[in-house]
């Protein structure tokens, strides 16, 4: 679907892409961890045009481009990960133990290109660049922005996001209506018993044995308690217990992740986790304490935005991918819970096998262009929602 606005914006965006590619490399070379993104934010602010900049969520910012009135929000994340880079490029991270291993450098550079294109295009719908901190950790930066009165002041039509996805071939973009990412929570189970000498197990209440049975018992929650036509993940990822081979410790702990695609399943898994841990521990003469940290809610795309964006993707030369839903999580869901939202997944698979959060993950130079075009498609879809899509060209009448 080609529109007059798209026809004016696309050349302006293409003009900005070389500079955006260079900006991406500068961002990649100087990553900042969650909560410490001030330098990254300031670097991006220096490249963004803007009529108004409001600092938000500590190290984040909202930048309005194109004047007052109803606007389209476009989100990009500021933070990097605590990963030691092993890509070998000359513009690799210059900070040991820090790396843009999730593509946030690509997202930021693409957003700058789009914002500059909007600023250079007469009659464009205003854009608000949402520079979000703390996407990779709790407390969520998107949650703080979604709850800020500064966001409400922006009069947003919708909020758009795009994320690189190495499970999709380059050139494909998934703009899927409905649920696309899971709710994500974290849990910790602490089992307390009575420690003692390992040679006298009958005088102890072994929390290690109890925890082992708790972990095995938890595997039945998804396989037996959750409706098989629904989905969930309950994964134990860490274990800690003891300090010596001949000592039964007083406590043992485990932690992990909970993922679900609906609120009822989320509540069920939480309830059964507590029940299994507490009752199994009690059966072994111990006590269990369960702590659940609520994370991102389910991420649901607005159906109208997804459909309209799919048509724009095709017109912009990108191929819409199959519908995509995963148990990954993104705190963009906090924003899409308060505004019509669209999160797109942009293919960057180059055959290398590199994956998100890996020390070798490095999308190619074309990724900045593809993400910028996806953001443009989402921006145009939101403009269509606001103004109404253009009427189709009248067809040619056949002669009798």
mmCIF file of C-alpha atoms in Angstrom:
data_model
loop_
_atom_site.group_PDB
_atom_site.id
_atom_site.type_symbol
_atom_site.label_atom_id
_atom_site.label_comp_id
_atom_site.label_asym_id
_atom_site.label_seq_id
_atom_site.Cartn_x
_atom_site.Cartn_y
_atom_site.Cartn_z
ATOM 1 C CA UNK A 1 0.000 0.000 0.000
ATOM 2 C CA UNK A 2 1.687 3.165 -1.227
ATOM 3 C CA UNK A 3 0.512 6.545 0.083
ATOM 4 C CA UNK A 4 1.557 10.124 -0.674
ATOM 5 C CA UNK A 5 3.143 10.363 2.783
ATOM 6 C CA UNK A 6 5.095 7.159 2.212
ATOM 7 C CA UNK A 7 6.263 8.427 -1.172
ATOM 8 C CA UNK A 8 7.686 11.552 0.463
ATOM 9 C CA UNK A 9 9.167 9.848 3.511
ATOM 10 C CA UNK A 10 10.960 6.969 1.814
ATOM 11 C CA UNK A 11 13.497 9.088 -0.120
ATOM 12 C CA UNK A 12 14.135 11.170 3.009
ATOM 13 C CA UNK A 13 14.755 7.997 5.006
ATOM 14 C CA UNK A 14 17.071 6.515 2.386
ATOM 15 C CA UNK A 15 19.098 9.734 2.527
ATOM 16 C CA UNK A 16 19.620 9.293 6.284
ATOM 17 C CA UNK A 17 20.701 5.641 6.223
ATOM 18 C CA UNK A 18 24.467 6.095 5.605
ATOM 19 C CA UNK A 19 24.760 8.360 8.654
ATOM 20 C CA UNK A 20 22.597 5.948 10.638
ATOM 21 C CA UNK A 21 24.993 3.127 9.807
ATOM 22 C CA UNK A 22 27.901 5.124 11.187
ATOM 23 C CA UNK A 23 25.896 6.026 14.290
ATOM 24 C CA UNK A 24 25.162 2.351 14.878
ATOM 25 C CA UNK A 25 28.895 1.599 14.952
ATOM 26 C CA UNK A 26 29.558 4.390 17.427
ATOM 27 C CA UNK A 27 26.765 3.128 19.660
ATOM 28 C CA UNK A 28 28.041 -0.427 19.407
ATOM 29 C CA UNK A 29 31.553 0.605 20.405
ATOM 30 C CA UNK A 30 30.376 2.346 23.589
ATOM 31 C CA UNK A 31 27.673 0.249 25.275
ATOM 32 C CA UNK A 32 26.070 1.149 28.610
ATOM 33 C CA UNK A 33 24.431 -1.300 30.983
ATOM 34 C CA UNK A 34 20.852 -1.018 32.247
ATOM 35 C CA UNK A 35 20.407 1.980 34.527
ATOM 36 C CA UNK A 36 23.663 3.556 33.320
ATOM 37 C CA UNK A 37 22.540 4.611 29.834
ATOM 38 C CA UNK A 38 23.088 8.349 30.224
ATOM 39 C CA UNK A 39 26.027 8.537 27.766
ATOM 40 C CA UNK A 40 24.165 6.470 25.156
ATOM 41 C CA UNK A 41 21.062 8.628 25.570
ATOM 42 C CA UNK A 42 23.065 11.814 25.175
ATOM 43 C CA UNK A 43 24.792 10.488 22.054
ATOM 44 C CA UNK A 44 21.418 9.711 20.484
ATOM 45 C CA UNK A 45 19.941 13.060 21.579
ATOM 46 C CA UNK A 46 22.799 14.844 19.837
ATOM 47 C CA UNK A 47 21.763 13.195 16.547
ATOM 48 C CA UNK A 48 18.002 13.603 16.898
ATOM 49 C CA UNK A 49 16.084 16.618 15.654
ATOM 50 C CA UNK A 50 13.455 17.696 18.107
ATOM 51 C CA UNK A 51 10.973 20.328 19.113
ATOM 52 C CA UNK A 52 10.896 19.179 22.726
ATOM 53 C CA UNK A 53 12.906 16.749 24.845
ATOM 54 C CA UNK A 54 11.652 15.410 28.166
ATOM 55 C CA UNK A 55 13.819 13.202 30.365
ATOM 56 C CA UNK A 56 11.947 10.221 31.765
ATOM 57 C CA UNK A 57 12.525 6.988 33.719
ATOM 58 C CA UNK A 58 15.904 8.112 34.991
ATOM 59 C CA UNK A 59 18.140 7.698 31.951
ATOM 60 C CA UNK A 60 15.452 7.736 29.252
ATOM 61 C CA UNK A 61 13.931 10.485 27.136
ATOM 62 C CA UNK A 62 10.916 11.403 25.015
ATOM 63 C CA UNK A 63 11.775 13.522 21.975
ATOM 64 C CA UNK A 64 9.009 15.146 19.933
ATOM 65 C CA UNK A 65 9.733 15.665 16.237
ATOM 66 C CA UNK A 66 7.392 17.583 13.941
ATOM 67 C CA UNK A 67 5.487 19.923 16.206
ATOM 68 C CA UNK A 68 2.455 19.635 18.508
ATOM 69 C CA UNK A 69 -0.645 17.517 18.173
ATOM 70 C CA UNK A 70 -1.383 13.826 17.836
ATOM 71 C CA UNK A 71 1.810 11.857 17.257
ATOM 72 C CA UNK A 72 3.188 8.366 16.677
ATOM 73 C CA UNK A 73 5.500 6.968 19.333
ATOM 74 C CA UNK A 74 8.435 4.836 18.189
ATOM 75 C CA UNK A 75 10.420 2.972 20.844
ATOM 76 C CA UNK A 76 14.109 2.016 20.848
ATOM 77 C CA UNK A 77 16.096 0.606 23.771
ATOM 78 C CA UNK A 78 19.210 2.207 25.219
ATOM 79 C CA UNK A 79 20.846 -0.560 27.247
ATOM 80 C CA UNK A 80 23.437 -3.204 26.478
ATOM 81 C CA UNK A 81 24.193 -6.532 28.154
ATOM 82 C CA UNK A 82 26.919 -7.779 30.500
ATOM 83 C CA UNK A 83 28.496 -9.875 27.728
ATOM 84 C CA UNK A 84 32.112 -9.958 26.572
ATOM 85 C CA UNK A 85 32.124 -9.381 22.809
ATOM 86 C CA UNK A 86 33.830 -11.866 20.490
ATOM 87 C CA UNK A 87 32.959 -10.523 17.044
ATOM 88 C CA UNK A 88 36.442 -9.287 16.113
ATOM 89 C CA UNK A 89 35.224 -6.174 14.252
ATOM 90 C CA UNK A 90 37.247 -2.989 14.597
ATOM 91 C CA UNK A 91 34.206 -1.222 16.056
ATOM 92 C CA UNK A 92 33.574 -3.875 18.707
ATOM 93 C CA UNK A 93 32.717 -2.834 22.241
ATOM 94 C CA UNK A 94 35.471 -0.822 23.820
ATOM 95 C CA UNK A 95 34.208 -1.648 27.312
ATOM 96 C CA UNK A 96 35.184 -5.074 28.681
ATOM 97 C CA UNK A 97 32.202 -7.141 29.756
ATOM 98 C CA UNK A 98 29.646 -4.978 27.942
ATOM 99 C CA UNK A 99 28.111 -5.525 24.532
ATOM 100 C CA UNK A 100 25.121 -4.627 22.403
ATOM 101 C CA UNK A 101 24.280 -8.318 22.007
ATOM 102 C CA UNK A 102 20.546 -7.773 21.488
ATOM 103 C CA UNK A 103 20.522 -5.302 18.587
ATOM 104 C CA UNK A 104 19.592 -2.203 20.558
ATOM 105 C CA UNK A 105 22.329 -0.262 18.737
ATOM 106 C CA UNK A 106 20.581 -1.123 15.451
ATOM 107 C CA UNK A 107 17.183 -0.075 16.792
ATOM 108 C CA UNK A 108 18.488 3.283 18.034
ATOM 109 C CA UNK A 109 20.245 4.135 14.782
ATOM 110 C CA UNK A 110 17.156 3.190 12.769
ATOM 111 C CA UNK A 111 14.944 5.382 14.949
ATOM 112 C CA UNK A 112 17.272 8.344 14.473
ATOM 113 C CA UNK A 113 17.093 7.880 10.683
ATOM 114 C CA UNK A 114 13.287 7.774 10.762
ATOM 115 C CA UNK A 115 13.017 10.790 13.064
ATOM 116 C CA UNK A 116 15.312 12.840 10.822
ATOM 117 C CA UNK A 117 13.266 11.815 7.785
ATOM 118 C CA UNK A 118 10.027 12.892 9.503
ATOM 119 C CA UNK A 119 11.609 16.227 10.461
ATOM 120 C CA UNK A 120 12.590 16.826 6.824
ATOM 121 C CA UNK A 121 9.166 15.968 5.369
ATOM 122 C CA UNK A 122 6.431 18.587 5.182
ATOM 123 C CA UNK A 123 3.043 17.405 6.365
ATOM 124 C CA UNK A 124 4.343 14.367 8.209
ATOM 125 C CA UNK A 125 2.506 13.246 11.319
ATOM 126 C CA UNK A 126 4.591 14.199 14.387
ATOM 127 C CA UNK A 127 6.790 11.463 15.828
ATOM 128 C CA UNK A 128 7.826 10.936 19.444
ATOM 129 C CA UNK A 129 11.090 9.039 19.838
ATOM 130 C CA UNK A 130 10.811 6.910 22.988
ATOM 131 C CA UNK A 131 14.371 6.314 24.191
ATOM 132 C CA UNK A 132 13.820 3.590 26.745
ATOM 133 C CA UNK A 133 16.254 2.534 29.474
ATOM 134 C CA UNK A 134 16.371 -0.791 31.350
ATOM 135 C CA UNK A 135 14.844 -3.149 28.821
ATOM 136 C CA UNK A 136 17.192 -5.952 29.881
ATOM 137 C CA UNK A 137 16.579 -5.842 33.626
ATOM 138 C CA UNK A 138 14.113 -5.018 36.370
ATOM 139 C CA UNK A 139 12.654 -2.582 37.211
ATOM 140 C CA UNK A 140 11.481 -2.141 33.650
ATOM 141 C CA UNK A 141 12.117 1.173 31.942
ATOM 142 C CA UNK A 142 9.031 0.702 29.757
ATOM 143 C CA UNK A 143 6.883 0.180 32.834
ATOM 144 C CA UNK A 144 8.112 3.478 34.249
ATOM 145 C CA UNK A 145 7.503 5.306 30.973
ATOM 146 C CA UNK A 146 4.025 3.783 30.564
ATOM 147 C CA UNK A 147 3.091 5.052 34.021
ATOM 148 C CA UNK A 148 4.587 8.508 33.568
ATOM 149 C CA UNK A 149 2.324 11.531 33.001
ATOM 150 C CA UNK A 150 4.941 12.704 30.492
ATOM 151 C CA UNK A 151 3.842 9.939 28.132
ATOM 152 C CA UNK A 152 0.171 10.912 28.428
ATOM 153 C CA UNK A 153 1.089 14.492 27.507
ATOM 154 C CA UNK A 154 2.380 13.340 24.112
ATOM 155 C CA UNK A 155 -1.118 12.531 22.734
ATOM 156 C CA UNK A 156 0.096 9.352 21.051
ATOM 157 C CA UNK A 157 -1.999 7.616 18.406
ATOM 158 C CA UNK A 158 -0.020 4.419 18.881
ATOM 159 C CA UNK A 159 3.406 3.149 19.872
ATOM 160 C CA UNK A 160 5.621 1.208 17.460
ATOM 161 C CA UNK A 161 8.557 -1.084 18.083
ATOM 162 C CA UNK A 162 10.814 -3.259 15.932
ATOM 163 C CA UNK A 163 13.302 -5.878 17.114
ATOM 164 C CA UNK A 164 15.950 -7.774 15.183
ATOM 165 C CA UNK A 165 15.241 -11.505 15.080
ATOM 166 C CA UNK A 166 17.913 -14.008 13.976
ATOM 167 C CA UNK A 167 15.390 -16.841 13.644
ATOM 168 C CA UNK A 168 13.951 -15.042 10.594
ATOM 169 C CA UNK A 169 15.815 -14.700 7.280
ATOM 170 C CA UNK A 170 17.055 -11.222 6.417
ATOM 171 C CA UNK A 171 14.477 -9.237 4.456
ATOM 172 C CA UNK A 172 11.480 -10.741 6.251
ATOM 173 C CA UNK A 173 9.475 -8.838 8.871
ATOM 174 C CA UNK A 174 6.759 -10.318 11.078
ATOM 175 C CA UNK A 175 3.899 -7.942 11.890
ATOM 176 C CA UNK A 176 1.561 -10.371 13.610
ATOM 177 C CA UNK A 177 -1.874 -9.444 14.976
ATOM 178 C CA UNK A 178 -2.634 -10.450 18.552
ATOM 179 C CA UNK A 179 -0.309 -12.166 21.021
ATOM 180 C CA UNK A 180 3.361 -12.227 20.002
ATOM 181 C CA UNK A 181 5.324 -12.482 23.284
ATOM 182 C CA UNK A 182 4.751 -14.121 26.634
ATOM 183 C CA UNK A 183 4.329 -12.714 30.084
ATOM 184 C CA UNK A 184 7.616 -13.292 31.923
ATOM 185 C CA UNK A 185 8.027 -13.719 35.671
ATOM 186 C CA UNK A 186 10.892 -14.918 37.851
ATOM 187 C CA UNK A 187 10.700 -17.124 40.927
ATOM 188 C CA UNK A 188 12.890 -18.233 43.802
ATOM 189 C CA UNK A 189 12.255 -21.261 46.017
ATOM 190 C CA UNK A 190 14.114 -21.456 49.337
ATOM 191 C CA UNK A 191 13.823 -24.746 51.227
ATOM 192 C CA UNK A 192 14.818 -24.668 54.900
ATOM 193 C CA UNK A 193 15.470 -27.792 56.928
ATOM 194 C CA UNK A 194 17.783 -28.857 59.731
ATOM 195 C CA UNK A 195 21.436 -29.234 58.872
ATOM 196 C CA UNK A 196 24.031 -31.456 60.422
ATOM 197 C CA UNK A 197 26.716 -34.051 59.801
ATOM 198 C CA UNK A 198 26.210 -35.930 56.534
ATOM 199 C CA UNK A 199 27.136 -39.184 58.303
ATOM 200 C CA UNK A 200 24.009 -38.876 60.469
ATOM 201 C CA UNK A 201 21.239 -38.129 57.940
ATOM 202 C CA UNK A 202 18.536 -39.390 60.331
ATOM 203 C CA UNK A 203 19.307 -36.441 62.590
ATOM 204 C CA UNK A 204 18.763 -33.895 59.827
ATOM 205 C CA UNK A 205 15.937 -32.638 57.633
ATOM 206 C CA UNK A 206 17.789 -32.497 54.337
ATOM 207 C CA UNK A 207 16.776 -29.408 52.306
ATOM 208 C CA UNK A 208 18.868 -30.558 49.323
ATOM 209 C CA UNK A 209 16.875 -33.755 48.935
ATOM 210 C CA UNK A 210 13.631 -31.859 49.484
ATOM 211 C CA UNK A 211 14.553 -29.261 46.857
ATOM 212 C CA UNK A 212 15.470 -31.991 44.378
ATOM 213 C CA UNK A 213 11.979 -33.451 44.742
ATOM 214 C CA UNK A 214 10.441 -29.984 44.479
ATOM 215 C CA UNK A 215 12.206 -29.447 41.140
ATOM 216 C CA UNK A 216 11.038 -32.790 39.806
ATOM 217 C CA UNK A 217 7.519 -32.112 41.074
ATOM 218 C CA UNK A 218 7.411 -28.747 39.335
ATOM 219 C CA UNK A 219 7.812 -30.442 35.967
ATOM 220 C CA UNK A 220 4.237 -31.738 36.237
ATOM 221 C CA UNK A 221 2.750 -28.236 36.503
ATOM 222 C CA UNK A 222 2.923 -27.544 32.771
ATOM 223 C CA UNK A 223 2.445 -31.156 31.637
ATOM 224 C CA UNK A 224 -0.505 -31.949 33.927
ATOM 225 C CA UNK A 225 -2.079 -28.741 35.260
ATOM 226 C CA UNK A 226 -2.046 -26.514 32.170
ATOM 227 C CA UNK A 227 -4.602 -27.243 29.460
ATOM 228 C CA UNK A 228 -2.609 -28.893 26.640
ATOM 229 C CA UNK A 229 -4.221 -26.519 24.131
ATOM 230 C CA UNK A 230 -2.628 -23.645 26.068
ATOM 231 C CA UNK A 231 1.054 -23.053 26.677
ATOM 232 C CA UNK A 232 3.445 -22.217 29.485
ATOM 233 C CA UNK A 233 7.076 -22.569 30.509
ATOM 234 C CA UNK A 234 8.295 -23.276 34.027
ATOM 235 C CA UNK A 235 12.068 -23.583 33.982
ATOM 236 C CA UNK A 236 14.500 -23.957 36.884
ATOM 237 C CA UNK A 237 17.797 -22.316 35.949
ATOM 238 C CA UNK A 238 19.864 -21.925 39.132
ATOM 239 C CA UNK A 239 20.628 -24.094 42.175
ATOM 240 C CA UNK A 240 22.533 -23.252 45.350
ATOM 241 C CA UNK A 241 23.155 -25.389 48.412
ATOM 242 C CA UNK A 242 25.865 -26.326 50.860
ATOM 243 C CA UNK A 243 29.535 -25.545 51.349
ATOM 244 C CA UNK A 244 31.151 -28.890 52.203
ATOM 245 C CA UNK A 245 30.655 -32.506 51.062
ATOM 246 C CA UNK A 246 30.158 -33.837 54.586
ATOM 247 C CA UNK A 247 27.689 -31.206 55.795
ATOM 248 C CA UNK A 248 23.942 -31.210 55.288
ATOM 249 C CA UNK A 249 23.121 -27.491 54.920
ATOM 250 C CA UNK A 250 20.292 -25.687 56.641
ATOM 251 C CA UNK A 251 18.846 -24.423 53.371
ATOM 252 C CA UNK A 252 18.888 -24.830 49.614
ATOM 253 C CA UNK A 253 17.511 -22.591 46.889
ATOM 254 C CA UNK A 254 16.528 -22.599 43.249
ATOM 255 C CA UNK A 255 15.337 -19.939 40.840
ATOM 256 C CA UNK A 256 13.915 -19.827 37.366
ATOM 257 C CA UNK A 257 11.510 -18.339 34.874
ATOM 258 C CA UNK A 258 7.763 -18.535 34.300
ATOM 259 C CA UNK A 259 6.315 -17.796 30.860
ATOM 260 C CA UNK A 260 2.668 -17.761 29.794
ATOM 261 C CA UNK A 261 0.508 -16.450 26.978
ATOM 262 C CA UNK A 262 -2.663 -15.683 28.931
ATOM 263 C CA UNK A 263 -3.541 -14.226 32.313
ATOM 264 C CA UNK A 264 -5.519 -17.288 33.520
ATOM 265 C CA UNK A 265 -2.609 -19.628 32.756
ATOM 266 C CA UNK A 266 -0.219 -17.196 34.415
ATOM 267 C CA UNK A 267 -2.269 -17.241 37.620
ATOM 268 C CA UNK A 268 -2.625 -21.034 37.544
ATOM 269 C CA UNK A 269 1.115 -21.615 37.193
ATOM 270 C CA UNK A 270 1.855 -19.199 40.035
ATOM 271 C CA UNK A 271 -0.621 -20.981 42.310
ATOM 272 C CA UNK A 272 0.575 -24.485 41.514
ATOM 273 C CA UNK A 273 4.239 -23.482 41.880
ATOM 274 C CA UNK A 274 3.594 -22.371 45.438
ATOM 275 C CA UNK A 275 1.516 -25.418 46.299
ATOM 276 C CA UNK A 276 3.952 -27.983 44.918
ATOM 277 C CA UNK A 277 6.997 -26.353 46.528
ATOM 278 C CA UNK A 278 5.388 -25.946 49.944
ATOM 279 C CA UNK A 279 3.736 -29.364 50.135
ATOM 280 C CA UNK A 280 6.649 -31.388 48.739
ATOM 281 C CA UNK A 281 9.059 -29.649 51.112
ATOM 282 C CA UNK A 282 6.727 -30.353 54.036
ATOM 283 C CA UNK A 283 6.587 -34.042 53.067
ATOM 284 C CA UNK A 284 10.377 -34.098 53.559
ATOM 285 C CA UNK A 285 10.272 -32.400 56.938
ATOM 286 C CA UNK A 286 11.249 -28.992 55.554
ATOM 287 C CA UNK A 287 9.603 -25.678 54.765
ATOM 288 C CA UNK A 288 9.602 -23.862 51.427
ATOM 289 C CA UNK A 289 9.267 -20.151 50.782
ATOM 290 C CA UNK A 290 8.350 -19.084 47.246
ATOM 291 C CA UNK A 291 8.965 -15.565 45.933
ATOM 292 C CA UNK A 292 7.557 -14.586 42.541
ATOM 293 C CA UNK A 293 8.678 -11.389 40.813
ATOM 294 C CA UNK A 294 6.110 -10.208 38.286
ATOM 295 C CA UNK A 295 7.698 -9.147 35.039
ATOM 296 C CA UNK A 296 6.371 -8.085 31.682
ATOM 297 C CA UNK A 297 2.732 -8.742 30.789
ATOM 298 C CA UNK A 298 1.716 -10.532 27.600
ATOM 299 C CA UNK A 299 2.613 -8.518 24.498
ATOM 300 C CA UNK A 300 -0.383 -8.175 22.167
ATOM 301 C CA UNK A 301 -0.271 -6.352 18.843
ATOM 302 C CA UNK A 302 -3.178 -4.180 17.774
ATOM 303 C CA UNK A 303 -4.823 -6.073 14.879
ATOM 304 C CA UNK A 304 -5.526 -2.981 12.780
ATOM 305 C CA UNK A 305 -1.972 -1.690 13.105
ATOM 306 C CA UNK A 306 -0.530 -5.099 12.231
ATOM 307 C CA UNK A 307 -2.684 -5.450 9.119
ATOM 308 C CA UNK A 308 -1.950 -1.954 7.857
ATOM 309 C CA UNK A 309 1.780 -2.271 8.594
ATOM 310 C CA UNK A 310 1.901 -5.534 6.638
ATOM 311 C CA UNK A 311 0.621 -3.746 3.545
ATOM 312 C CA UNK A 312 3.177 -0.966 3.980
ATOM 313 C CA UNK A 313 6.016 -3.459 4.447
ATOM 314 C CA UNK A 314 5.269 -4.946 1.051
ATOM 315 C CA UNK A 315 5.155 -1.517 -0.581
ATOM 316 C CA UNK A 316 8.493 -0.645 1.015
ATOM 317 C CA UNK A 317 10.178 -3.737 -0.431
ATOM 318 C CA UNK A 318 10.207 -5.986 2.627
ATOM 319 C CA UNK A 319 8.532 -9.384 2.710
ATOM 320 C CA UNK A 320 5.972 -10.022 5.464
ATOM 321 C CA UNK A 321 6.944 -13.133 7.429
ATOM 322 C CA UNK A 322 4.655 -15.867 8.711
ATOM 323 C CA UNK A 323 2.758 -15.048 11.921
ATOM 324 C CA UNK A 324 5.248 -15.214 14.762
ATOM 325 C CA UNK A 325 4.687 -15.801 18.464
ATOM 326 C CA UNK A 326 7.341 -16.820 20.973
ATOM 327 C CA UNK A 327 7.885 -17.279 24.686
ATOM 328 C CA UNK A 328 10.400 -14.490 24.561
ATOM 329 C CA UNK A 329 9.384 -11.355 26.436
ATOM 330 C CA UNK A 330 9.782 -7.646 25.838
ATOM 331 C CA UNK A 331 8.757 -4.872 28.197
ATOM 332 C CA UNK A 332 7.316 -3.030 25.190
ATOM 333 C CA UNK A 333 4.215 -4.848 26.438
ATOM 334 C CA UNK A 334 3.854 -2.249 29.202
ATOM 335 C CA UNK A 335 3.523 0.428 26.520
ATOM 336 C CA UNK A 336 1.134 -1.596 24.358
ATOM 337 C CA UNK A 337 -1.021 -2.185 27.443
ATOM 338 C CA UNK A 338 -1.801 1.546 27.674
ATOM 339 C CA UNK A 339 -1.728 2.456 23.957
ATOM 340 C CA UNK A 340 -2.463 0.686 20.679
ATOM 341 C CA UNK A 341 0.865 -0.994 19.979
ATOM 342 C CA UNK A 342 2.742 -2.910 17.325
ATOM 343 C CA UNK A 343 5.957 -4.874 17.828
ATOM 344 C CA UNK A 344 7.544 -6.208 14.637
ATOM 345 C CA UNK A 345 10.323 -8.768 14.332
ATOM 346 C CA UNK A 346 12.920 -7.996 11.665
ATOM 347 C CA UNK A 347 14.832 -10.909 10.184
ATOM 348 C CA UNK A 348 18.645 -10.767 10.388
ATOM 349 C CA UNK A 349 19.603 -14.433 9.898
ATOM 350 C CA UNK A 350 22.811 -14.455 7.866
ATOM 351 C CA UNK A 351 23.601 -18.149 8.177
ATOM 352 C CA UNK A 352 26.206 -17.638 10.917
ATOM 353 C CA UNK A 353 24.112 -19.234 13.638
ATOM 354 C CA UNK A 354 24.599 -16.246 15.965
ATOM 355 C CA UNK A 355 21.707 -15.715 18.353
ATOM 356 C CA UNK A 356 20.350 -12.921 20.554
ATOM 357 C CA UNK A 357 22.488 -12.281 23.655
ATOM 358 C CA UNK A 358 25.371 -14.251 22.186
ATOM 359 C CA UNK A 359 28.919 -12.874 22.272
ATOM 360 C CA UNK A 360 29.092 -13.246 18.467
ATOM 361 C CA UNK A 361 25.747 -11.617 17.644
ATOM 362 C CA UNK A 362 26.333 -8.830 15.124
ATOM 363 C CA UNK A 363 23.604 -8.056 12.573
ATOM 364 C CA UNK A 364 24.921 -6.838 9.239
ATOM 365 C CA UNK A 365 24.826 -3.294 7.933
ATOM 366 C CA UNK A 366 21.537 -3.932 6.117
ATOM 367 C CA UNK A 367 19.823 -4.474 9.468
ATOM 368 C CA UNK A 368 19.720 -0.722 10.156
ATOM 369 C CA UNK A 369 17.909 -0.163 6.872
ATOM 370 C CA UNK A 370 15.464 -3.029 7.407
ATOM 371 C CA UNK A 371 14.618 -1.954 10.965
ATOM 372 C CA UNK A 372 14.181 1.666 9.821
ATOM 373 C CA UNK A 373 11.818 0.529 7.055
ATOM 374 C CA UNK A 374 9.851 -1.607 9.518
ATOM 375 C CA UNK A 375 9.553 1.366 11.856
ATOM 376 C CA UNK A 376 8.426 3.463 8.891
ATOM 377 C CA UNK A 377 5.766 0.856 8.037
ATOM 378 C CA UNK A 378 4.490 0.964 11.623
ATOM 379 C CA UNK A 379 4.560 4.769 11.647
ATOM 380 C CA UNK A 380 2.557 4.865 8.398
ATOM 381 C CA UNK A 381 0.078 2.334 9.787
ATOM 382 C CA UNK A 382 -0.524 4.554 12.814
ATOM 383 C CA UNK A 383 -0.960 7.569 10.526
ATOM 384 C CA UNK A 384 -3.561 5.560 8.577
ATOM 385 C CA UNK A 385 -5.411 4.799 11.820
ATOM 386 C CA UNK A 386 -5.455 8.503 12.641
ATOM 387 C CA UNK A 387 -6.333 9.860 9.202
ATOM 388 C CA UNK A 388 -7.911 6.851 7.518
ATOM 389 C CA UNK A 389 -6.185 4.867 4.765
ATOM 390 C CA UNK A 390 -6.314 6.373 1.280
ATOM 391 C CA UNK A 391 -9.177 5.295 -0.925
ATOM 392 C CA UNK A 392 -8.169 2.659 -3.498
ATOM 393 C CA UNK A 393 -7.626 3.847 -7.050
ATOM 394 C CA UNK A 394 -10.735 3.336 -9.168
ATOM 395 C CA UNK A 395 -10.487 0.238 -11.323
ATOM 396 C CA UNK A 396 -10.773 0.303 -15.121
ATOM 397 C CA UNK A 397 -14.253 -0.477 -16.392
ATOM 398 C CA UNK A 398 -14.375 -3.331 -18.893
ATOM 399 C CA UNK A 399 -16.163 -2.770 -22.164
ATOM 400 C CA UNK A 400 -19.132 -5.034 -22.823
#
